[in-house]
Amino acid sequence: MLVILSSGRSGTNILLECFTKNSYYIPTTYPEDKELTKRNIEYPQKYLCKADTHYISNYQEFFDFMVKNQHCEILWSVRHPYDWCLSKLYRGRPTKSRGYKIADDATVDGCVEDLTKMYNIYKQAIIDFPLRILVVKMEDLLTNIEKEVKKICNWLGIIYEKEMSTPHLRMRHKGKKERYKTIDKSQIGLYKDIDTIYDGYFSKRKKTVDKLFNSEIVQTLIKEFKYETNL
């Protein structure tokens, strides 16, 4: 059983689709399983899905799920915290397709809360289940996808299959399928072009960005996952 887990906008979709083309796993029909840790059941050996820590009520719920499913392994997706935040703010902004509603994690407070929850679950999880969790940096995946996927396959003890390195060809998330026609390396280092990314969206929102970048959780994530901070 394999679960791609993290907070949203961390590369979980593209990481998931790498493994939908591995013949060992059987992916869920819909990419994300929001009820994964709530059912109190033992899942099939070859179950494959992604999940968001946002939908996990508390760490005990996650712990119980992992104990009941001893065969479950976790790929914990992360990306540069600055880029992570920018993506959350921009993708979750009020738009027509969103019914002009802002996403819970698209404000400073919401983003901080979401990342903090993810981090707290992660920190306890790697203590309780150190051999069943592998951190995957989105940057590593996008920069050299074949090398990274082969490394993950080795950790999982499964055979690498060539189609695993073309996840962009089968993105099931409609919005992402329309955006990503190739492996999109432009999502790396967004924060270095803060004035121009997303058609200049953040050029007039620098106070919001600075507040978020300087928040305790963002600085903690930078240190935890060993990211550079040169602006």
PDB file of C-alpha atoms in Angstrom:
ATOM      1  CA  MET A   1       0.000   0.000   0.000  1.00  0.00           C
ATOM      2  CA  LEU A   2       1.349   3.395  -0.965  1.00  0.00           C
ATOM      3  CA  VAL A   3       0.082   6.821   0.090  1.00  0.00           C
ATOM      4  CA  ILE A   4       1.384  10.125  -1.257  1.00  0.00           C
ATOM      5  CA  LEU A   5       0.880  12.482   1.668  1.00  0.00           C
ATOM      6  CA  SER A   6       1.467  16.128   2.541  1.00  0.00           C
ATOM      7  CA  SER A   7      -0.134  19.551   2.600  1.00  0.00           C
ATOM      8  CA  GLY A   8      -1.585  20.807  -0.672  1.00  0.00           C
ATOM      9  CA  ARG A   9       0.564  22.400  -3.416  1.00  0.00           C
ATOM     10  CA  SER A  10       3.588  20.242  -2.604  1.00  0.00           C
ATOM     11  CA  GLY A  11       3.692  18.131  -5.760  1.00  0.00           C
ATOM     12  CA  THR A  12       1.513  15.267  -4.558  1.00  0.00           C
ATOM     13  CA  ASN A  13      -0.408  14.968  -7.833  1.00  0.00           C
ATOM     14  CA  ILE A  14       2.586  14.546 -10.101  1.00  0.00           C
ATOM     15  CA  LEU A  15       4.270  12.205  -7.613  1.00  0.00           C
ATOM     16  CA  LEU A  16       1.121  10.098  -7.429  1.00  0.00           C
ATOM     17  CA  GLU A  17       0.851   9.801 -11.204  1.00  0.00           C
ATOM     18  CA  CYS A  18       4.388   8.437 -11.372  1.00  0.00           C
ATOM     19  CA  PHE A  19       3.137   5.359  -9.535  1.00  0.00           C
ATOM     20  CA  THR A  20      -0.149   4.877 -11.359  1.00  0.00           C
ATOM     21  CA  LYS A  21       1.984   3.369 -14.123  1.00  0.00           C
ATOM     22  CA  ASN A  22       3.673   0.849 -11.875  1.00  0.00           C
ATOM     23  CA  SER A  23       2.028  -2.519 -12.413  1.00  0.00           C
ATOM     24  CA  TYR A  24       2.277  -3.425  -8.726  1.00  0.00           C
ATOM     25  CA  TYR A  25      -0.178  -0.800  -7.467  1.00  0.00           C
ATOM     26  CA  ILE A  26      -3.892  -0.358  -8.085  1.00  0.00           C
ATOM     27  CA  PRO A  27      -4.735   3.375  -7.967  1.00  0.00           C
ATOM     28  CA  THR A  28      -8.000   4.716  -6.635  1.00  0.00           C
ATOM     29  CA  THR A  29     -10.415   6.029  -9.266  1.00  0.00           C
ATOM     30  CA  TYR A  30     -10.219   9.553  -7.886  1.00  0.00           C
ATOM     31  CA  PRO A  31      -6.666  10.699  -7.043  1.00  0.00           C
ATOM     32  CA  GLU A  32      -7.310  11.972  -3.528  1.00  0.00           C
ATOM     33  CA  ASP A  33      -8.838   9.921  -0.725  1.00  0.00           C
ATOM     34  CA  LYS A  34     -10.112  12.438   1.820  1.00  0.00           C
ATOM     35  CA  GLU A  35     -11.489   9.733   4.114  1.00  0.00           C
ATOM     36  CA  LEU A  36      -8.369   7.556   4.090  1.00  0.00           C
ATOM     37  CA  THR A  37      -7.572   7.702   7.795  1.00  0.00           C
ATOM     38  CA  LYS A  38     -11.180   7.826   8.984  1.00  0.00           C
ATOM     39  CA  ARG A  39     -12.572   4.455   7.865  1.00  0.00           C
ATOM     40  CA  ASN A  40     -10.864   2.274  10.475  1.00  0.00           C
ATOM     41  CA  ILE A  41     -10.308  -0.519   7.947  1.00  0.00           C
ATOM     42  CA  GLU A  42      -7.377  -2.496   6.592  1.00  0.00           C
ATOM     43  CA  TYR A  43      -6.770  -1.501   2.980  1.00  0.00           C
ATOM     44  CA  PRO A  44      -5.715  -3.829   0.137  1.00  0.00           C
ATOM     45  CA  GLN A  45      -2.005  -4.533  -0.241  1.00  0.00           C
ATOM     46  CA  LYS A  46      -1.804  -2.699  -3.592  1.00  0.00           C
ATOM     47  CA  TYR A  47      -3.944   0.335  -2.680  1.00  0.00           C
ATOM     48  CA  LEU A  48      -2.525   3.584  -4.119  1.00  0.00           C
ATOM     49  CA  CYS A  49      -3.791   7.109  -3.466  1.00  0.00           C
ATOM     50  CA  LYS A  50      -2.826  10.582  -2.350  1.00  0.00           C
ATOM     51  CA  ALA A  51      -4.033  12.274   0.802  1.00  0.00           C
ATOM     52  CA  ASP A  52      -3.852  15.728   2.351  1.00  0.00           C
ATOM     53  CA  THR A  53      -2.969  16.210   6.019  1.00  0.00           C
ATOM     54  CA  HIS A  54      -5.695  18.872   6.060  1.00  0.00           C
ATOM     55  CA  TYR A  55      -8.274  16.074   6.208  1.00  0.00           C
ATOM     56  CA  ILE A  56      -6.601  14.169   9.045  1.00  0.00           C
ATOM     57  CA  SER A  57      -8.399  15.144  12.254  1.00  0.00           C
ATOM     58  CA  ASN A  58      -5.406  14.669  14.549  1.00  0.00           C
ATOM     59  CA  TYR A  59      -2.235  12.653  14.937  1.00  0.00           C
ATOM     60  CA  GLN A  60      -3.968   9.839  16.808  1.00  0.00           C
ATOM     61  CA  GLU A  61      -6.161   9.239  13.768  1.00  0.00           C
ATOM     62  CA  PHE A  62      -3.072   8.939  11.572  1.00  0.00           C
ATOM     63  CA  PHE A  63      -1.330   6.707  14.109  1.00  0.00           C
ATOM     64  CA  ASP A  64      -4.281   4.321  14.318  1.00  0.00           C
ATOM     65  CA  PHE A  65      -4.421   4.139  10.521  1.00  0.00           C
ATOM     66  CA  MET A  66      -0.724   3.262  10.286  1.00  0.00           C
ATOM     67  CA  VAL A  67      -0.979   0.623  13.006  1.00  0.00           C
ATOM     68  CA  LYS A  68      -3.969  -1.014  11.347  1.00  0.00           C
ATOM     69  CA  ASN A  69      -2.257  -0.919   7.943  1.00  0.00           C
ATOM     70  CA  GLN A  70       1.222  -2.208   8.682  1.00  0.00           C
ATOM     71  CA  HIS A  71       1.830  -2.655   4.956  1.00  0.00           C
ATOM     72  CA  CYS A  72       1.310   1.055   4.223  1.00  0.00           C
ATOM     73  CA  GLU A  73       4.291   3.131   3.134  1.00  0.00           C
ATOM     74  CA  ILE A  74       4.256   6.912   2.852  1.00  0.00           C
ATOM     75  CA  LEU A  75       5.911   9.206   0.333  1.00  0.00           C
ATOM     76  CA  TRP A  76       5.903  12.598   2.052  1.00  0.00           C
ATOM     77  CA  SER A  77       6.034  15.299  -0.599  1.00  0.00           C
ATOM     78  CA  VAL A  78       7.642  18.666   0.158  1.00  0.00           C
ATOM     79  CA  ARG A  79       8.859  21.673  -1.821  1.00  0.00           C
ATOM     80  CA  HIS A  80      10.682  24.900  -1.057  1.00  0.00           C
ATOM     81  CA  PRO A  81       8.501  26.532   1.625  1.00  0.00           C
ATOM     82  CA  TYR A  82       8.565  29.908  -0.129  1.00  0.00           C
ATOM     83  CA  ASP A  83       7.264  28.388  -3.369  1.00  0.00           C
ATOM     84  CA  TRP A  84       4.817  26.281  -1.375  1.00  0.00           C
ATOM     85  CA  CYS A  85       3.308  29.403   0.178  1.00  0.00           C
ATOM     86  CA  LEU A  86       3.171  31.355  -3.071  1.00  0.00           C
ATOM     87  CA  SER A  87       1.385  28.500  -4.800  1.00  0.00           C
ATOM     88  CA  LYS A  88      -1.147  28.237  -1.981  1.00  0.00           C
ATOM     89  CA  LEU A  89      -1.906  31.959  -2.068  1.00  0.00           C
ATOM     90  CA  TYR A  90      -2.205  32.152  -5.844  1.00  0.00           C
ATOM     91  CA  ARG A  91      -3.976  28.889  -6.672  1.00  0.00           C
ATOM     92  CA  GLY A  92      -6.432  29.361  -3.828  1.00  0.00           C
ATOM     93  CA  ARG A  93      -7.343  32.959  -4.655  1.00  0.00           C
ATOM     94  CA  PRO A  94     -10.978  33.840  -5.427  1.00  0.00           C
ATOM     95  CA  THR A  95     -11.674  33.035  -9.088  1.00  0.00           C
ATOM     96  CA  LYS A  96     -14.715  32.264 -11.181  1.00  0.00           C
ATOM     97  CA  SER A  97     -13.843  28.565 -11.252  1.00  0.00           C
ATOM     98  CA  ARG A  98     -13.731  28.601  -7.447  1.00  0.00           C
ATOM     99  CA  GLY A  99     -17.056  30.408  -7.194  1.00  0.00           C
ATOM    100  CA  TYR A 100     -15.120  33.491  -6.080  1.00  0.00           C
ATOM    101  CA  LYS A 101     -14.334  31.828  -2.773  1.00  0.00           C
ATOM    102  CA  ILE A 102     -10.884  31.889  -1.249  1.00  0.00           C
ATOM    103  CA  ALA A 103      -9.326  28.577  -0.219  1.00  0.00           C
ATOM    104  CA  ASP A 104      -8.724  27.944   3.475  1.00  0.00           C
ATOM    105  CA  ASP A 105      -4.960  27.906   2.956  1.00  0.00           C
ATOM    106  CA  ALA A 106      -4.815  30.942   0.649  1.00  0.00           C
ATOM    107  CA  THR A 107      -4.493  33.511   3.446  1.00  0.00           C
ATOM    108  CA  VAL A 108      -1.488  34.074   5.700  1.00  0.00           C
ATOM    109  CA  ASP A 109      -3.227  32.600   8.739  1.00  0.00           C
ATOM    110  CA  GLY A 110      -4.733  29.733   6.759  1.00  0.00           C
ATOM    111  CA  CYS A 111      -1.446  28.855   5.098  1.00  0.00           C
ATOM    112  CA  VAL A 112       0.417  28.937   8.414  1.00  0.00           C
ATOM    113  CA  GLU A 113      -2.224  26.752  10.039  1.00  0.00           C
ATOM    114  CA  ASP A 114      -2.178  24.228   7.204  1.00  0.00           C
ATOM    115  CA  LEU A 115       1.608  23.921   7.085  1.00  0.00           C
ATOM    116  CA  THR A 116       1.844  23.751  10.868  1.00  0.00           C
ATOM    117  CA  LYS A 117      -0.630  20.890  11.021  1.00  0.00           C
ATOM    118  CA  MET A 118       1.240  19.018   8.307  1.00  0.00           C
ATOM    119  CA  TYR A 119       4.575  19.531  10.053  1.00  0.00           C
ATOM    120  CA  ASN A 120       3.314  18.443  13.464  1.00  0.00           C
ATOM    121  CA  ILE A 121       1.944  15.208  12.015  1.00  0.00           C
ATOM    122  CA  TYR A 122       5.155  14.637  10.071  1.00  0.00           C
ATOM    123  CA  LYS A 123       7.467  15.165  13.059  1.00  0.00           C
ATOM    124  CA  GLN A 124       5.641  12.616  15.186  1.00  0.00           C
ATOM    125  CA  ALA A 125       5.184  10.214  12.276  1.00  0.00           C
ATOM    126  CA  ILE A 126       8.912   9.931  11.553  1.00  0.00           C
ATOM    127  CA  ILE A 127       9.457   9.057  15.208  1.00  0.00           C
ATOM    128  CA  ASP A 128       6.785   6.360  15.288  1.00  0.00           C
ATOM    129  CA  PHE A 129       7.227   5.019  11.736  1.00  0.00           C
ATOM    130  CA  PRO A 130      10.766   5.950  10.604  1.00  0.00           C
ATOM    131  CA  LEU A 131      11.154   3.037   8.183  1.00  0.00           C
ATOM    132  CA  ARG A 132       7.813   3.585   6.459  1.00  0.00           C
ATOM    133  CA  ILE A 133       8.148   7.244   5.469  1.00  0.00           C
ATOM    134  CA  LEU A 134      10.296   8.706   2.693  1.00  0.00           C
ATOM    135  CA  VAL A 135      10.518  12.452   2.067  1.00  0.00           C
ATOM    136  CA  VAL A 136      10.421  13.387  -1.622  1.00  0.00           C
ATOM    137  CA  LYS A 137      11.362  16.910  -2.662  1.00  0.00           C
ATOM    138  CA  MET A 138       9.313  18.186  -5.582  1.00  0.00           C
ATOM    139  CA  GLU A 139      12.404  19.911  -6.957  1.00  0.00           C
ATOM    140  CA  ASP A 140      14.320  16.626  -7.134  1.00  0.00           C
ATOM    141  CA  LEU A 141      11.409  14.961  -8.884  1.00  0.00           C
ATOM    142  CA  LEU A 142      11.022  17.677 -11.520  1.00  0.00           C
ATOM    143  CA  THR A 143      14.746  18.175 -12.107  1.00  0.00           C
ATOM    144  CA  ASN A 144      15.639  14.528 -12.709  1.00  0.00           C
ATOM    145  CA  ILE A 145      12.458  12.511 -12.646  1.00  0.00           C
ATOM    146  CA  GLU A 146      13.869   9.174 -13.807  1.00  0.00           C
ATOM    147  CA  LYS A 147      16.657   9.217 -11.238  1.00  0.00           C
ATOM    148  CA  GLU A 148      14.303  10.200  -8.416  1.00  0.00           C
ATOM    149  CA  VAL A 149      11.619   7.657  -9.310  1.00  0.00           C
ATOM    150  CA  LYS A 150      14.222   4.898  -9.526  1.00  0.00           C
ATOM    151  CA  LYS A 151      15.485   5.874  -6.079  1.00  0.00           C
ATOM    152  CA  ILE A 152      11.958   5.711  -4.688  1.00  0.00           C
ATOM    153  CA  CYS A 153      11.325   2.346  -6.362  1.00  0.00           C
ATOM    154  CA  ASN A 154      14.473   1.014  -4.736  1.00  0.00           C
ATOM    155  CA  TRP A 155      13.225   2.193  -1.336  1.00  0.00           C
ATOM    156  CA  LEU A 156       9.828   0.593  -1.951  1.00  0.00           C
ATOM    157  CA  GLY A 157      11.368  -2.616  -3.251  1.00  0.00           C
ATOM    158  CA  ILE A 158       9.488  -2.504  -6.556  1.00  0.00           C
ATOM    159  CA  ILE A 159      10.637  -2.602 -10.167  1.00  0.00           C
ATOM    160  CA  TYR A 160      10.979   0.691 -12.047  1.00  0.00           C
ATOM    161  CA  GLU A 161       8.880   0.898 -15.214  1.00  0.00           C
ATOM    162  CA  LYS A 162       9.657   3.421 -17.966  1.00  0.00           C
ATOM    163  CA  GLU A 163       6.202   5.047 -18.108  1.00  0.00           C
ATOM    164  CA  MET A 164       6.572   6.080 -14.483  1.00  0.00           C
ATOM    165  CA  SER A 165       8.742   8.970 -15.685  1.00  0.00           C
ATOM    166  CA  THR A 166       5.966  10.580 -17.754  1.00  0.00           C
ATOM    167  CA  PRO A 167       3.339  11.461 -15.114  1.00  0.00           C
ATOM    168  CA  HIS A 168       2.356  14.692 -16.893  1.00  0.00           C
ATOM    169  CA  LEU A 169       0.753  12.610 -19.661  1.00  0.00           C
ATOM    170  CA  ARG A 170      -1.898  11.207 -17.316  1.00  0.00           C
ATOM    171  CA  MET A 171      -2.699  13.940 -14.800  1.00  0.00           C
ATOM    172  CA  ARG A 172      -6.239  13.214 -13.624  1.00  0.00           C
ATOM    173  CA  HIS A 173      -6.698  16.543 -11.861  1.00  0.00           C
ATOM    174  CA  LYS A 174      -8.430  18.614 -14.579  1.00  0.00           C
ATOM    175  CA  GLY A 175      -6.768  21.925 -13.783  1.00  0.00           C
ATOM    176  CA  LYS A 176      -3.315  20.405 -13.637  1.00  0.00           C
ATOM    177  CA  LYS A 177      -3.869  18.368 -16.792  1.00  0.00           C
ATOM    178  CA  GLU A 178      -4.578  21.584 -18.688  1.00  0.00           C
ATOM    179  CA  ARG A 179      -1.546  23.378 -17.226  1.00  0.00           C
ATOM    180  CA  TYR A 180       1.142  20.748 -17.452  1.00  0.00           C
ATOM    181  CA  LYS A 181       1.908  19.558 -20.990  1.00  0.00           C
ATOM    182  CA  THR A 182       5.481  18.706 -19.990  1.00  0.00           C
ATOM    183  CA  ILE A 183       7.426  18.225 -16.763  1.00  0.00           C
ATOM    184  CA  ASP A 184       7.041  21.797 -15.519  1.00  0.00           C
ATOM    185  CA  LYS A 185      10.362  22.886 -14.051  1.00  0.00           C
ATOM    186  CA  SER A 186       9.148  26.496 -13.976  1.00  0.00           C
ATOM    187  CA  GLN A 187       7.545  25.680 -10.621  1.00  0.00           C
ATOM    188  CA  ILE A 188      11.011  25.574  -9.059  1.00  0.00           C
ATOM    189  CA  GLY A 189      12.347  28.782  -7.505  1.00  0.00           C
ATOM    190  CA  LEU A 190       9.228  30.867  -7.993  1.00  0.00           C
ATOM    191  CA  TYR A 191      10.202  33.050  -5.038  1.00  0.00           C
ATOM    192  CA  LYS A 192      13.282  34.299  -6.889  1.00  0.00           C
ATOM    193  CA  ASP A 193      11.043  36.149  -9.363  1.00  0.00           C
ATOM    194  CA  ILE A 194       8.457  37.420  -6.922  1.00  0.00           C
ATOM    195  CA  ASP A 195       7.615  40.537  -8.967  1.00  0.00           C
ATOM    196  CA  THR A 196       6.889  38.720 -12.217  1.00  0.00           C
ATOM    197  CA  ILE A 197       5.533  35.255 -11.394  1.00  0.00           C
ATOM    198  CA  TYR A 198       1.833  34.627 -11.938  1.00  0.00           C
ATOM    199  CA  ASP A 199       1.572  37.720 -14.173  1.00  0.00           C
ATOM    200  CA  GLY A 200       2.820  40.000 -11.413  1.00  0.00           C
ATOM    201  CA  TYR A 201       0.191  38.872  -8.901  1.00  0.00           C
ATOM    202  CA  PHE A 202       2.532  39.308  -5.930  1.00  0.00           C
ATOM    203  CA  SER A 203       4.109  42.612  -6.999  1.00  0.00           C
ATOM    204  CA  LYS A 204       1.501  44.482  -4.941  1.00  0.00           C
ATOM    205  CA  ARG A 205       1.301  41.934  -2.140  1.00  0.00           C
ATOM    206  CA  LYS A 206       4.822  42.106  -0.750  1.00  0.00           C
ATOM    207  CA  LYS A 207       3.737  42.730   2.846  1.00  0.00           C
ATOM    208  CA  THR A 208       1.638  39.575   2.759  1.00  0.00           C
ATOM    209  CA  VAL A 209       4.502  37.585   1.260  1.00  0.00           C
ATOM    210  CA  ASP A 210       7.058  38.937   3.748  1.00  0.00           C
ATOM    211  CA  LYS A 211       4.800  38.117   6.681  1.00  0.00           C
ATOM    212  CA  LEU A 212       4.388  34.569   5.455  1.00  0.00           C
ATOM    213  CA  PHE A 213       8.046  34.030   4.549  1.00  0.00           C
ATOM    214  CA  ASN A 214       9.129  35.250   7.990  1.00  0.00           C
ATOM    215  CA  SER A 215       6.609  33.129   9.875  1.00  0.00           C
ATOM    216  CA  GLU A 216       7.935  30.578  12.335  1.00  0.00           C
ATOM    217  CA  ILE A 217       6.559  27.566  10.469  1.00  0.00           C
ATOM    218  CA  VAL A 218       8.062  28.577   7.124  1.00  0.00           C
ATOM    219  CA  GLN A 219      11.483  29.127   8.675  1.00  0.00           C
ATOM    220  CA  THR A 220      11.153  25.808  10.511  1.00  0.00           C
ATOM    221  CA  LEU A 221      10.343  23.958   7.284  1.00  0.00           C
ATOM    222  CA  ILE A 222      13.320  25.553   5.529  1.00  0.00           C
ATOM    223  CA  LYS A 223      15.642  24.216   8.217  1.00  0.00           C
ATOM    224  CA  GLU A 224      13.918  20.835   8.513  1.00  0.00           C
ATOM    225  CA  PHE A 225      14.169  20.031   4.816  1.00  0.00           C
ATOM    226  CA  LYS A 226      17.449  21.898   4.232  1.00  0.00           C
ATOM    227  CA  TYR A 227      16.394  24.508   1.691  1.00  0.00           C
ATOM    228  CA  GLU A 228      18.328  27.623   0.732  1.00  0.00           C
ATOM    229  CA  THR A 229      16.795  31.037   1.357  1.00  0.00           C
ATOM    230  CA  ASN A 230      18.678  33.323  -1.027  1.00  0.00           C
ATOM    231  CA  LEU A 231      16.244  35.891  -2.394  1.00  0.00           C
TER     232      LEU A 231
END
